[in-house]
PDB file of C-alpha atoms in Angstrom:
ATOM      1  CA  MET A  28     120.641 -60.719 156.909  1.00 54.00           C
ATOM      2  CA  ARG A  29     117.713 -62.000 158.937  1.00 53.00           C
ATOM      3  CA  SER A  30     116.487 -64.072 155.993  1.00 53.00           C
ATOM      4  CA  PHE A  31     119.932 -65.571 155.558  1.00 45.00           C
ATOM      5  CA  ILE A  32     120.026 -66.603 159.235  1.00 47.00           C
ATOM      6  CA  HIS A  33     116.576 -68.183 158.975  1.00 51.00           C
ATOM      7  CA  TRP A  34     117.557 -70.174 155.910  1.00 45.00           C
ATOM      8  CA  SER A  35     120.844 -71.214 157.540  1.00 49.00           C
ATOM      9  CA  CYS A  36     119.003 -72.487 160.628  1.00 44.00           C
ATOM     10  CA  PHE A  37     116.508 -74.358 158.464  1.00 43.00           C
ATOM     11  CA  LEU A  38     119.260 -76.040 156.435  1.00 43.00           C
ATOM     12  CA  LEU A  39     121.161 -76.934 159.624  1.00 45.00           C
ATOM     13  CA  LEU A  40     118.040 -78.483 161.168  1.00 46.00           C
ATOM     14  CA  LEU A  41     117.285 -80.381 157.963  1.00 44.00           C
ATOM     15  CA  SER A  42     120.854 -81.670 157.843  1.00 48.00           C
ATOM     16  CA  ALA A  43     120.764 -82.777 161.503  1.00 48.00           C
ATOM     17  CA  THR A  44     117.419 -84.533 160.971  1.00 47.00           C
ATOM     18  CA  HIS A  45     118.815 -86.342 157.942  1.00 49.00           C
ATOM     19  CA  ILE A  46     121.836 -87.506 159.930  1.00 47.00           C
ATOM     20  CA  ALA A  47     119.651 -88.732 162.809  1.00 49.00           C
ATOM     21  CA  TRP A  48     117.417 -90.687 160.442  1.00 52.00           C
ATOM     22  CA  SER A  49     120.247 -92.193 158.425  1.00 53.00           C
ATOM     23  CA  GLN A  50     122.344 -93.550 161.308  1.00 75.00           C
ATOM     24  CA  THR A  51     121.941 -96.509 163.645  1.00 84.00           C
ATOM     25  CA  TRP A  52     123.711 -96.746 166.973  1.00 81.00           C
ATOM     26  CA  GLU A  53     125.543 -99.781 168.278  1.00 74.00           C
ATOM     27  CA  TRP A  54     127.080-100.340 171.698  1.00 70.00           C
ATOM     28  CA  GLN A  55     130.849-100.074 171.403  1.00 71.00           C
ATOM     29  CA  ASN A  56     132.342-100.028 174.891  1.00 67.00           C
ATOM     30  CA  PRO A  57     132.357-101.960 177.116  1.00 71.00           C
ATOM     31  CA  LEU A  58     131.518-105.063 175.097  1.00 71.00           C
ATOM     32  CA  PRO A  59     129.244-106.902 174.817  1.00 76.00           C
ATOM     33  CA  GLN A  60     127.026-104.573 176.911  1.00 76.00           C
ATOM     34  CA  GLY A  61     127.129-101.885 179.569  1.00 76.00           C
ATOM     35  CA  ASN A  62     124.383-102.645 182.061  1.00 79.00           C
ATOM     36  CA  VAL A  63     125.141-103.178 185.751  1.00 86.00           C
ATOM     37  CA  LEU A  64     125.923-106.847 186.447  1.00 89.00           C
ATOM     38  CA  GLN A  65     124.412-108.494 189.506  1.00 88.00           C
ATOM     39  CA  ASP A  66     125.045-112.214 189.926  1.00 93.00           C
ATOM     40  CA  ALA A  67     127.131-115.016 188.413  1.00 95.00           C
ATOM     41  CA  CYS A  68     126.839-118.789 188.208  1.00 95.00           C
ATOM     42  CA  PHE A  69     129.550-121.178 186.990  1.00 96.00           C
ATOM     43  CA  LEU A  70     129.089-124.911 186.479  1.00 95.00           C
ATOM     44  CA  ASN A  71     132.797-125.526 186.003  1.00 96.00           C
ATOM     45  CA  SER A  72     135.947-123.622 185.107  1.00 96.00           C
ATOM     46  CA  SER A  73     134.698-122.749 181.635  1.00 96.00           C
ATOM     47  CA  THR A  74     130.869-122.544 181.550  1.00 97.00           C
ATOM     48  CA  GLY A  75     129.043-119.710 183.287  1.00 97.00           C
ATOM     49  CA  TRP A  76     126.326-117.066 183.172  1.00 97.00           C
ATOM     50  CA  ILE A  77     125.887-113.538 184.550  1.00 96.00           C
ATOM     51  CA  THR A  78     122.696-111.520 185.082  1.00 96.00           C
ATOM     52  CA  GLY A  79     122.166-107.784 185.365  1.00 94.00           C
ATOM     53  CA  GLY A  80     120.113-104.723 184.549  1.00 92.00           C
ATOM     54  CA  ALA A  81     117.615-104.436 181.686  1.00 90.00           C
ATOM     55  CA  GLY A  82     117.180-108.198 181.426  1.00 92.00           C
ATOM     56  CA  THR A  83     120.867-108.853 180.798  1.00 94.00           C
ATOM     57  CA  ILE A  84     122.052-112.463 180.643  1.00 96.00           C
ATOM     58  CA  LEU A  85     125.649-113.139 179.547  1.00 96.00           C
ATOM     59  CA  PHE A  86     127.140-116.538 178.728  1.00 97.00           C
ATOM     60  CA  THR A  87     130.713-117.798 178.520  1.00 96.00           C
ATOM     61  CA  ASP A  88     132.109-121.200 177.557  1.00 96.00           C
ATOM     62  CA  ASP A  89     135.789-120.279 177.796  1.00 96.00           C
ATOM     63  CA  GLY A  90     136.185-119.348 181.447  1.00 94.00           C
ATOM     64  CA  GLY A  91     135.114-115.732 180.987  1.00 93.00           C
ATOM     65  CA  ASP A  92     137.583-114.699 178.275  1.00 94.00           C
ATOM     66  CA  ASN A  93     134.626-114.017 175.997  1.00 94.00           C
ATOM     67  CA  TRP A  94     130.973-113.312 176.770  1.00 94.00           C
ATOM     68  CA  THR A  95     127.901-113.424 174.540  1.00 94.00           C
ATOM     69  CA  LEU A  96     124.461-111.964 175.192  1.00 94.00           C
ATOM     70  CA  GLN A  97     121.529-114.316 175.608  1.00 96.00           C
ATOM     71  CA  HIS A  98     118.043-113.024 174.846  1.00 93.00           C
ATOM     72  CA  SER A  99     116.086-113.097 178.108  1.00 93.00           C
ATOM     73  CA  GLY A 100     112.849-111.737 176.665  1.00 90.00           C
ATOM     74  CA  THR A 101     112.488-109.152 179.431  1.00 89.00           C
ATOM     75  CA  ASN A 102     113.828-105.721 180.346  1.00 87.00           C
ATOM     76  CA  ARG A 103     113.404-106.383 184.083  1.00 86.00           C
ATOM     77  CA  TRP A 104     116.417-106.178 186.369  1.00 90.00           C
ATOM     78  CA  LEU A 105     117.645-109.753 186.844  1.00 95.00           C
ATOM     79  CA  LYS A 106     119.336-110.095 190.238  1.00 94.00           C
ATOM     80  CA  GLY A 107     119.987-113.819 190.611  1.00 96.00           C
ATOM     81  CA  ILE A 108     120.851-116.824 188.450  1.00 97.00           C
ATOM     82  CA  ALA A 109     121.414-120.535 189.106  1.00 97.00           C
ATOM     83  CA  PHE A 110     121.931-123.607 186.930  1.00 97.00           C
ATOM     84  CA  ALA A 111     121.327-127.223 187.897  1.00 96.00           C
ATOM     85  CA  ASP A 112     123.276-128.549 184.915  1.00 96.00           C
ATOM     86  CA  ALA A 113     124.418-127.386 181.487  1.00 96.00           C
ATOM     87  CA  LEU A 114     120.841-127.108 180.232  1.00 97.00           C
ATOM     88  CA  HIS A 115     118.485-126.223 183.095  1.00 97.00           C
ATOM     89  CA  GLY A 116     118.650-122.885 184.859  1.00 97.00           C
ATOM     90  CA  TRP A 117     116.646-120.067 186.426  1.00 97.00           C
ATOM     91  CA  ALA A 118     117.050-116.290 186.604  1.00 97.00           C
ATOM     92  CA  VAL A 119     115.017-114.076 188.934  1.00 95.00           C
ATOM     93  CA  GLY A 120     114.548-110.349 189.417  1.00 93.00           C
ATOM     94  CA  TYR A 121     112.245-107.401 189.776  1.00 85.00           C
ATOM     95  CA  GLU A 122     108.508-107.332 189.102  1.00 74.00           C
ATOM     96  CA  GLU A 123     107.806-111.035 189.393  1.00 63.00           C
ATOM     97  CA  ALA A 124     110.550-112.007 186.964  1.00 78.00           C
ATOM     98  CA  VAL A 125     111.134-115.773 187.057  1.00 92.00           C
ATOM     99  CA  LEU A 126     112.802-117.049 183.899  1.00 95.00           C
ATOM    100  CA  HIS A 127     113.647-120.647 183.049  1.00 96.00           C
ATOM    101  CA  THR A 128     115.768-122.271 180.366  1.00 97.00           C
ATOM    102  CA  ALA A 129     116.008-125.909 179.356  1.00 97.00           C
ATOM    103  CA  ASP A 130     118.599-125.412 176.602  1.00 97.00           C
ATOM    104  CA  GLY A 131     121.512-123.715 178.318  1.00 96.00           C
ATOM    105  CA  GLY A 132     120.102-120.234 177.900  1.00 95.00           C
ATOM    106  CA  ALA A 133     119.572-120.298 174.139  1.00 95.00           C
ATOM    107  CA  THR A 134     115.935-119.539 174.951  1.00 96.00           C
ATOM    108  CA  TRP A 135     114.322-118.314 178.162  1.00 96.00           C
ATOM    109  CA  GLN A 136     110.661-118.647 179.157  1.00 93.00           C
ATOM    110  CA  ARG A 137     108.878-116.801 181.912  1.00 91.00           C
ATOM    111  CA  GLN A 138     107.360-118.903 184.677  1.00 90.00           C
ATOM    112  CA  ASN A 139     104.458-117.500 186.692  1.00 72.00           C
ATOM    113  CA  ASP A 140     105.440-117.520 190.340  1.00 65.00           C
ATOM    114  CA  GLY A 141     102.181-115.850 191.407  1.00 68.00           C
ATOM    115  CA  MET A 142     103.925-113.319 193.641  1.00 70.00           C
ATOM    116  CA  LEU A 143     104.231-109.554 193.631  1.00 69.00           C
ATOM    117  CA  ASN A 144     107.593-109.456 195.399  1.00 77.00           C
ATOM    118  CA  ALA A 145     110.871-108.623 193.725  1.00 91.00           C
ATOM    119  CA  LEU A 146     113.182-111.636 193.812  1.00 94.00           C
ATOM    120  CA  SER A 147     116.907-111.297 194.434  1.00 94.00           C
ATOM    121  CA  GLY A 148     118.360-114.783 194.925  1.00 96.00           C
ATOM    122  CA  VAL A 149     117.829-118.240 193.443  1.00 97.00           C
ATOM    123  CA  ALA A 150     119.252-121.736 194.003  1.00 97.00           C
ATOM    124  CA  CYS A 151     118.630-125.185 192.547  1.00 96.00           C
ATOM    125  CA  THR A 152     119.931-128.671 193.268  1.00 95.00           C
ATOM    126  CA  ASP A 153     118.592-130.411 190.156  1.00 96.00           C
ATOM    127  CA  ASN A 154     116.284-129.636 187.244  1.00 96.00           C
ATOM    128  CA  GLN A 155     113.184-130.097 189.417  1.00 96.00           C
ATOM    129  CA  HIS A 156     114.007-128.381 192.739  1.00 96.00           C
ATOM    130  CA  CYS A 157     114.493-124.623 192.807  1.00 96.00           C
ATOM    131  CA  TRP A 158     114.111-121.880 195.442  1.00 96.00           C
ATOM    132  CA  ALA A 159     113.980-118.074 195.199  1.00 96.00           C
ATOM    133  CA  VAL A 160     113.968-115.333 197.842  1.00 96.00           C
ATOM    134  CA  GLY A 161     113.188-111.635 197.762  1.00 94.00           C
ATOM    135  CA  THR A 162     111.651-108.588 199.344  1.00 94.00           C
ATOM    136  CA  SER A 163     109.609-108.663 202.565  1.00 94.00           C
ATOM    137  CA  GLY A 164     110.796-112.147 203.481  1.00 95.00           C
ATOM    138  CA  ALA A 165     109.460-113.739 200.304  1.00 94.00           C
ATOM    139  CA  ILE A 166     110.401-117.369 199.660  1.00 95.00           C
ATOM    140  CA  ILE A 167     109.047-119.498 196.814  1.00 94.00           C
ATOM    141  CA  TYR A 168     109.999-122.989 195.692  1.00 94.00           C
ATOM    142  CA  THR A 169     109.190-125.589 193.063  1.00 94.00           C
ATOM    143  CA  THR A 170     109.550-129.372 193.111  1.00 94.00           C
ATOM    144  CA  ASN A 171     108.534-129.952 189.478  1.00 95.00           C
ATOM    145  CA  GLY A 172     110.843-127.767 187.443  1.00 95.00           C
ATOM    146  CA  GLY A 173     108.785-124.622 187.811  1.00 93.00           C
ATOM    147  CA  THR A 174     105.455-125.911 186.547  1.00 92.00           C
ATOM    148  CA  ASP A 175     104.097-125.009 189.985  1.00 92.00           C
ATOM    149  CA  TRP A 176     105.564-122.582 192.511  1.00 92.00           C
ATOM    150  CA  ASN A 177     104.715-122.694 196.213  1.00 91.00           C
ATOM    151  CA  GLU A 178     105.011-119.815 198.654  1.00 91.00           C
ATOM    152  CA  ALA A 179     106.700-120.613 201.959  1.00 92.00           C
ATOM    153  CA  MET A 180     106.141-118.757 205.219  1.00 91.00           C
ATOM    154  CA  SER A 181     109.473-117.262 206.255  1.00 93.00           C
ATOM    155  CA  GLY A 182     108.079-115.643 209.407  1.00 93.00           C
ATOM    156  CA  ILE A 183     109.867-112.356 208.705  1.00 94.00           C
ATOM    157  CA  SER A 184     109.226-109.185 206.729  1.00 95.00           C
ATOM    158  CA  THR A 185     112.901-108.351 206.172  1.00 95.00           C
ATOM    159  CA  ASP A 186     114.249-108.491 202.616  1.00 96.00           C
ATOM    160  CA  LEU A 187     116.089-111.714 201.792  1.00 97.00           C
ATOM    161  CA  ASN A 188     119.028-111.439 199.412  1.00 97.00           C
ATOM    162  CA  ARG A 189     120.482-114.883 198.718  1.00 97.00           C
ATOM    163  CA  VAL A 190     119.638-118.557 199.139  1.00 98.00           C
ATOM    164  CA  CYS A 191     121.739-121.734 199.049  1.00 97.00           C
ATOM    165  CA  PHE A 192     120.856-125.441 199.180  1.00 97.00           C
ATOM    166  CA  ILE A 193     123.242-128.378 199.659  1.00 95.00           C
ATOM    167  CA  ASN A 194     120.614-130.974 198.740  1.00 94.00           C
ATOM    168  CA  SER A 195     116.884-131.110 198.011  1.00 92.00           C
ATOM    169  CA  THR A 196     115.905-130.619 201.663  1.00 94.00           C
ATOM    170  CA  ARG A 197     118.548-128.574 203.476  1.00 96.00           C
ATOM    171  CA  GLY A 198     119.295-124.916 202.795  1.00 97.00           C
ATOM    172  CA  TRP A 199     119.813-121.378 204.088  1.00 98.00           C
ATOM    173  CA  ALA A 200     118.615-117.902 203.180  1.00 98.00           C
ATOM    174  CA  VAL A 201     120.235-114.636 204.274  1.00 98.00           C
ATOM    175  CA  GLY A 202     119.035-111.049 204.228  1.00 97.00           C
ATOM    176  CA  ASN A 203     119.078-107.588 205.692  1.00 97.00           C
ATOM    177  CA  ASN A 204     119.666-106.855 209.381  1.00 97.00           C
ATOM    178  CA  GLY A 205     121.726-110.008 209.793  1.00 97.00           C
ATOM    179  CA  ARG A 206     118.848-112.369 209.061  1.00 97.00           C
ATOM    180  CA  ILE A 207     119.629-116.062 208.551  1.00 98.00           C
ATOM    181  CA  LEU A 208     116.936-118.682 207.953  1.00 98.00           C
ATOM    182  CA  GLN A 209     117.465-122.426 207.745  1.00 97.00           C
ATOM    183  CA  THR A 210     115.262-125.210 206.389  1.00 97.00           C
ATOM    184  CA  ALA A 211     115.474-128.981 206.596  1.00 96.00           C
ATOM    185  CA  SER A 212     112.150-129.575 204.833  1.00 94.00           C
ATOM    186  CA  GLY A 213     112.953-128.549 201.276  1.00 93.00           C
ATOM    187  CA  GLY A 214     111.843-124.965 201.873  1.00 92.00           C
ATOM    188  CA  ALA A 215     108.362-125.692 203.196  1.00 91.00           C
ATOM    189  CA  GLY A 216     109.296-124.450 206.685  1.00 94.00           C
ATOM    190  CA  TRP A 217     112.048-122.086 207.839  1.00 96.00           C
ATOM    191  CA  ASN A 218     113.684-121.414 211.213  1.00 96.00           C
ATOM    192  CA  PRO A 219     115.777-118.386 212.238  1.00 97.00           C
ATOM    193  CA  GLN A 220     119.444-118.725 213.146  1.00 97.00           C
ATOM    194  CA  SER A 221     121.524-116.165 215.012  1.00 95.00           C
ATOM    195  CA  SER A 222     124.139-114.405 212.905  1.00 95.00           C
ATOM    196  CA  GLY A 223     125.555-112.196 215.648  1.00 95.00           C
ATOM    197  CA  THR A 224     125.314-109.118 213.456  1.00 96.00           C
ATOM    198  CA  THR A 225     122.769-106.560 212.271  1.00 96.00           C
ATOM    199  CA  GLN A 226     124.631-105.888 209.039  1.00 97.00           C
ATOM    200  CA  ASN A 227     122.963-106.791 205.750  1.00 97.00           C
ATOM    201  CA  LEU A 228     123.976-110.255 204.527  1.00 97.00           C
ATOM    202  CA  THR A 229     124.233-110.480 200.742  1.00 94.00           C
ATOM    203  CA  GLY A 230     125.761-113.900 200.101  1.00 93.00           C
ATOM    204  CA  VAL A 231     125.675-117.441 201.425  1.00 92.00           C
TER     205      VAL A 231
END
């Protein structure tokens, strides 16, 4: 009886191993992926992108009815995305992740921002001017499409969550504890503005 049980266990283990080796797993629901989604950017009523966990970048060209995965080349959490036009865009996230595309997201390349801060928000006004904000008051910006990134002095150590620019010189950044910063110098210098709240600000 004991021998029969041993052989039965062995055959069961062998069968389970064979099944594990002979099968591949594919994500089935929800489609096309199941990572947490973080930020969205739409150029018009049909064309848009979404970022999220594990390097997720999704793309739609039909107003969000259908989404396809774009290969970001990273497994970092991507928290912010912005496009200047149909071709040029940036995505930012944890562990120094600054990604850039010049072909609408078909391919993404990492740009070296030279910082150690996690980045959570990004904005751009054209394919040359881009800004990103993140932990501990971090603000970086580029005026040449990301070839070079400059670090700006925000004057605070509070995490910044989002950034918005209305032209190449004037913009705002918001963060935790009701922080609002404003610049009129393209991001080189920033001044605090009173929000009247101590709640975390997550959009602008």
